[in-house]
PDB file of C-alpha atoms and ligand atoms in Angstrom:
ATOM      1  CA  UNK A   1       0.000   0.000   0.000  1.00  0.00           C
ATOM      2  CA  UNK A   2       1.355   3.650  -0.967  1.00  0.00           C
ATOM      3  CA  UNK A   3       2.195   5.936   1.237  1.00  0.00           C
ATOM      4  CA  UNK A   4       1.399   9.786   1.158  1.00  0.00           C
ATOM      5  CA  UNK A   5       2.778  12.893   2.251  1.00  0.00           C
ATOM      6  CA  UNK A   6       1.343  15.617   3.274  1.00  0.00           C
ATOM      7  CA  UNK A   7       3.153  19.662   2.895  1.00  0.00           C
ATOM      8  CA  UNK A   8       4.481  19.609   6.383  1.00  0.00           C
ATOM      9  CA  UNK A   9       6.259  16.659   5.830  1.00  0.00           C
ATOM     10  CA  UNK A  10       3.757  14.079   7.535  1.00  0.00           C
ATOM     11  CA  UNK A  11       3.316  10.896   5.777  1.00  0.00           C
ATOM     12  CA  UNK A  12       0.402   8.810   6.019  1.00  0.00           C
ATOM     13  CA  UNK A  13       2.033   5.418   6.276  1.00  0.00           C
ATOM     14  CA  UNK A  14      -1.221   2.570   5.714  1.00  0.00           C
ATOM     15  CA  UNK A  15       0.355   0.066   7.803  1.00  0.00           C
ATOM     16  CA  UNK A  16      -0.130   2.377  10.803  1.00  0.00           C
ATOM     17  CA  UNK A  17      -3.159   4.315   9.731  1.00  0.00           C
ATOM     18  CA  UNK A  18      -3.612   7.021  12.141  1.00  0.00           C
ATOM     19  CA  UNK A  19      -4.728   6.170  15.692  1.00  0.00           C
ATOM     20  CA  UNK A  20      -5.234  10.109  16.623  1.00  0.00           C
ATOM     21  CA  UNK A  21      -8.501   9.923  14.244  1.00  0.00           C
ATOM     22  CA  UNK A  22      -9.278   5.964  14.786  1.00  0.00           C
ATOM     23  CA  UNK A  23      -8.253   4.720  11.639  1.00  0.00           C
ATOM     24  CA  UNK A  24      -7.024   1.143  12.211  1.00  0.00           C
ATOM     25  CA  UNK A  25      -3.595  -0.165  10.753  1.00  0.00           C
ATOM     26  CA  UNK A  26      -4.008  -1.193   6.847  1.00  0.00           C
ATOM     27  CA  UNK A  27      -6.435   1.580   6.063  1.00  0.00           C
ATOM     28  CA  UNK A  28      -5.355   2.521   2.021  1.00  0.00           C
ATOM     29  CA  UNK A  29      -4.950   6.356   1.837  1.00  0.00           C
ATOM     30  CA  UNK A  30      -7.807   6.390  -0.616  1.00  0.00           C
ATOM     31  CA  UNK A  31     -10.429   4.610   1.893  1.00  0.00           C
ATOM     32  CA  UNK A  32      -9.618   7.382   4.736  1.00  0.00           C
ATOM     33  CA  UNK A  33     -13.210   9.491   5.119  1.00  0.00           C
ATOM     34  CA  UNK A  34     -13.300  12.583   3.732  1.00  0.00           C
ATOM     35  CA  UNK A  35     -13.548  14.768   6.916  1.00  0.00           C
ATOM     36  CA  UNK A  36      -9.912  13.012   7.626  1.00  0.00           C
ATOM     37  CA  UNK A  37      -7.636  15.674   7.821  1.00  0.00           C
ATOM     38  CA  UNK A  38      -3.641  15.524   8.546  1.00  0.00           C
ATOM     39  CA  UNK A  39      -2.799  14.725  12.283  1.00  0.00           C
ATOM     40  CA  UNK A  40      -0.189  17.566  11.930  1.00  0.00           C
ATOM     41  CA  UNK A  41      -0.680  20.535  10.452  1.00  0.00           C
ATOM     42  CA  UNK A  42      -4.638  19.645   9.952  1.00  0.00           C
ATOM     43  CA  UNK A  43      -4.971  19.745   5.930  1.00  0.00           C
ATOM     44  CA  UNK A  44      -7.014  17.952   3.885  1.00  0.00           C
ATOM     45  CA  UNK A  45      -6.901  14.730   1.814  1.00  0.00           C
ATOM     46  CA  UNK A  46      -6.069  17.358  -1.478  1.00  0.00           C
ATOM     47  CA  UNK A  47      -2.884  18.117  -0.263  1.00  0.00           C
ATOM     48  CA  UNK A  48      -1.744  15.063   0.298  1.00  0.00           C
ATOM     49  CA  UNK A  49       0.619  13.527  -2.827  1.00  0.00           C
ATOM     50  CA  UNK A  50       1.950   9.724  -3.136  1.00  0.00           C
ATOM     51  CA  UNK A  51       5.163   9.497  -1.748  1.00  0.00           C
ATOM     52  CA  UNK A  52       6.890   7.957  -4.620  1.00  0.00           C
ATOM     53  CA  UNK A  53       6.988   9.042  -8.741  1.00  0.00           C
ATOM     54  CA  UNK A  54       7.946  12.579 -10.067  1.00  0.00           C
ATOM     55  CA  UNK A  55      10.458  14.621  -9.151  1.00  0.00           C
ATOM     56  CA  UNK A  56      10.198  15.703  -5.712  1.00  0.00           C
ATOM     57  CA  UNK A  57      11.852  18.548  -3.656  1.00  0.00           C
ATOM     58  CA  UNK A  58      13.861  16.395  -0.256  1.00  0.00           C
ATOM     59  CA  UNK A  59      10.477  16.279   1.533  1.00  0.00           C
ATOM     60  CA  UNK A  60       9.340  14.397  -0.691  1.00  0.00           C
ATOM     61  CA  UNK A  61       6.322  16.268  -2.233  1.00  0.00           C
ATOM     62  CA  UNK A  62       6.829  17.799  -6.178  1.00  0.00           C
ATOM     63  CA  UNK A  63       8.021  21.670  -6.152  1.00  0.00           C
ATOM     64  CA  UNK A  64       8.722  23.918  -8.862  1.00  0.00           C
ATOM     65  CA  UNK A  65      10.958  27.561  -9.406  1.00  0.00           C
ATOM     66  CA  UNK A  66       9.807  30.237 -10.101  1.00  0.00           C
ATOM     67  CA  UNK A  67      11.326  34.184 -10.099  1.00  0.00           C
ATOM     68  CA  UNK A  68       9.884  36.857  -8.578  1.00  0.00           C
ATOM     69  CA  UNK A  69      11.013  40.532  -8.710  1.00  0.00           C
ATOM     70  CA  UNK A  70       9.672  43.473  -6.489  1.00  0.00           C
ATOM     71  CA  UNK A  71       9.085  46.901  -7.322  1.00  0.00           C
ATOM     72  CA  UNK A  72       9.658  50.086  -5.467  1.00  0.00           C
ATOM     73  CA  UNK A  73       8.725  49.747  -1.464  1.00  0.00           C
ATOM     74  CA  UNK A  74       8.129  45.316  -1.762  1.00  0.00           C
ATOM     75  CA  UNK A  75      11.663  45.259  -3.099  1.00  0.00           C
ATOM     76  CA  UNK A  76      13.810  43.289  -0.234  1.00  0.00           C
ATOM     77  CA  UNK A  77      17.789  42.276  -0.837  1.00  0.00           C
ATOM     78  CA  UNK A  78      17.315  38.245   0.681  1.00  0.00           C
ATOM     79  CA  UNK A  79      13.520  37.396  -0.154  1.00  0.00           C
ATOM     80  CA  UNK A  80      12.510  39.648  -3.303  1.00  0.00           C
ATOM     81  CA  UNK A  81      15.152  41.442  -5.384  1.00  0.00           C
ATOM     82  CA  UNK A  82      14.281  44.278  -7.735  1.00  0.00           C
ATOM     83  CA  UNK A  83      16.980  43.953 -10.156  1.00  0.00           C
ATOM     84  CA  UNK A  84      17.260  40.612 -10.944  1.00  0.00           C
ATOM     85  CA  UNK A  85      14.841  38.937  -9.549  1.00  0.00           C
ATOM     86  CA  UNK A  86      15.193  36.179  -6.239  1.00  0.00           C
ATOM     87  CA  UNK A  87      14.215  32.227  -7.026  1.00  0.00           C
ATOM     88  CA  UNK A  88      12.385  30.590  -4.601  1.00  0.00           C
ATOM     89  CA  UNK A  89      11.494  26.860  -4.488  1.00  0.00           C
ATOM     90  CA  UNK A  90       7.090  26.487  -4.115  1.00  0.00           C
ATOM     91  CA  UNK A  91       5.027  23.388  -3.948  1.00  0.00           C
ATOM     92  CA  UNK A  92       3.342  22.223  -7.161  1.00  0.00           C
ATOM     93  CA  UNK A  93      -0.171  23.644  -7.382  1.00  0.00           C
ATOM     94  CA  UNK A  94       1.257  26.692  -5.188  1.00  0.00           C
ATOM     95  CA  UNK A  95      -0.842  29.991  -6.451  1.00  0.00           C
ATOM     96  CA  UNK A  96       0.109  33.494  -6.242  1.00  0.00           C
ATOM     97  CA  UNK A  97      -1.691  33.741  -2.812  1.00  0.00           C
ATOM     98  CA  UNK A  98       0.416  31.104  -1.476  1.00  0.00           C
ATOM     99  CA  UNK A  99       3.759  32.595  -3.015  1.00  0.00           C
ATOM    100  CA  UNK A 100       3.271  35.894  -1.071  1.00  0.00           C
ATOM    101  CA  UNK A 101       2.827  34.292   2.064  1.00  0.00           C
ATOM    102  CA  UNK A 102       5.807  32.512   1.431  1.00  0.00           C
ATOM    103  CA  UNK A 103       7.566  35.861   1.188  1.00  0.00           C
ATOM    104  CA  UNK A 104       5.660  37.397   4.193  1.00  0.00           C
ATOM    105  CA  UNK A 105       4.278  40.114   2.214  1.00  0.00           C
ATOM    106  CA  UNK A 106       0.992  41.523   3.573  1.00  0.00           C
ATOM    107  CA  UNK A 107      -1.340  40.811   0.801  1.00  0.00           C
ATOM    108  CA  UNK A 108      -2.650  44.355   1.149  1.00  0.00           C
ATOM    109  CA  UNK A 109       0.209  46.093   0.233  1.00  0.00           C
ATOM    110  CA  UNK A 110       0.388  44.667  -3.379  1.00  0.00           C
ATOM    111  CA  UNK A 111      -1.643  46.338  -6.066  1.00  0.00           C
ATOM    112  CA  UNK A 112      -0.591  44.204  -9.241  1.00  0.00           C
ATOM    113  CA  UNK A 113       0.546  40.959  -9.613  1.00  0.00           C
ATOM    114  CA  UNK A 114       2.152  39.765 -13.238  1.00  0.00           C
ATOM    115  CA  UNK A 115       3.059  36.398 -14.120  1.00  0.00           C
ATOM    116  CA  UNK A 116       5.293  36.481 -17.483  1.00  0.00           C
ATOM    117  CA  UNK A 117       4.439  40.041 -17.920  1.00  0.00           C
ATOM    118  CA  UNK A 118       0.702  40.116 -17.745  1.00  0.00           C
ATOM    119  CA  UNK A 119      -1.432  40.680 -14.898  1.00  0.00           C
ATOM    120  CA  UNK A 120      -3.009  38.075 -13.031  1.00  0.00           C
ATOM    121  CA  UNK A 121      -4.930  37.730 -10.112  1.00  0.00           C
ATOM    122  CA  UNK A 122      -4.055  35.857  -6.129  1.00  0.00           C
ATOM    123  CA  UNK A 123      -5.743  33.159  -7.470  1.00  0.00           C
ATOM    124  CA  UNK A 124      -3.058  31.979 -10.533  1.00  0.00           C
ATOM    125  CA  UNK A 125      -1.713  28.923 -10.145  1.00  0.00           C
ATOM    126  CA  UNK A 126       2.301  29.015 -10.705  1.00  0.00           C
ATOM    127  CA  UNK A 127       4.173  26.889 -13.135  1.00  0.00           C
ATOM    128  CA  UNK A 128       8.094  25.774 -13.012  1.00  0.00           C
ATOM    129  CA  UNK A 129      10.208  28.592 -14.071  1.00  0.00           C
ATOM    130  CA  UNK A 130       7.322  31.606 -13.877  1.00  0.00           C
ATOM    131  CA  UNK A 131       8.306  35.064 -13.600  1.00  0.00           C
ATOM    132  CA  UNK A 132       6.533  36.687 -11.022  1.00  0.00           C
ATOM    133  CA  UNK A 133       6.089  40.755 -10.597  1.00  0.00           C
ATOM    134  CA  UNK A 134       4.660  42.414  -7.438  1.00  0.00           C
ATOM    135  CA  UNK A 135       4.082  45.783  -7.415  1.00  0.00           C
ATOM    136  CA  UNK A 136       2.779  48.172  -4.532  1.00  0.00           C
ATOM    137  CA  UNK A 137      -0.072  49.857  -4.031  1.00  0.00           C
ATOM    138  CA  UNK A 138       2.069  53.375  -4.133  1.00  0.00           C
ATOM    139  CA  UNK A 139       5.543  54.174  -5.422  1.00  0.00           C
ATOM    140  CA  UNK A 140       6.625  54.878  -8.679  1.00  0.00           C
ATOM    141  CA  UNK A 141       7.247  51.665 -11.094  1.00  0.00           C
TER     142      UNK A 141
HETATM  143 FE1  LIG B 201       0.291  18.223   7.397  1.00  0.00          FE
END
């Protein structure tokens, strides 16, 4: 029986099941109820991706690149560089949202939001090797 990870690093491992939410040992992953939710970190089911196939980041779970520059007051030397732009390392499926919490940017204080050069919204999922613009809600550009 597979096993499967979780983001935080928890792996459901079938042979143990998960005695916090009385789910006996040998329980597949894909007979665990729906309202299961990681012991951990408490995320769903939808997060959760088998442990082996694809590449995978050293957790374990798939990641991709992407670059992401800052403009005027977001710019920041270690997390978000203006001039050429800092990688960072996401999990697949990771959207915009997700990136600027990564970053610890308050999602207020970002008016625009391009991917490639055109605007997108929080909601964009990213994609391996995406260029990714913030801008401000003030400053010049
Ligand atoms: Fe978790």
């Amino acid at each position: 029986m597979e096993k499967y990870q979780c983001r935080c690093q928890y792996v459901y491992d079938p042979e143990i099941g998960d005695p916090t939410q009385a789910i006996p040992p040998g329980t597949p992953f894909e007979k665990l109820p729906d309202t299961w939710v990681c012991p951990l970190c408490g995320l769903e089911k939808k997060f959760f991706v088998k442990k082996e196939g694809k590449p995978t980041s050293e957790s374990g779970h798939p990641t991709i690149k992407v670059k992401v520059k800052c403009f005027s007051t977001l710019r920041n030397a270690e997390k978000c560089d203006f001039k050429d732009g800092t990688e960072h390392e996401l999990f697949e499926g990771s959207n915009v949202h997700d990136l600027v919490e990564k970053l610890e940017i308050p999602l207020e204080a970002i008016m625009i939001v391009f991917v490639n050069h055109k605007e997108v919204d929080f909601q964009t999922v990213l994609k391996n090797g995406d260029h990714v613009a913030l801008s401000p809600k003030t400053g010049a550009m």
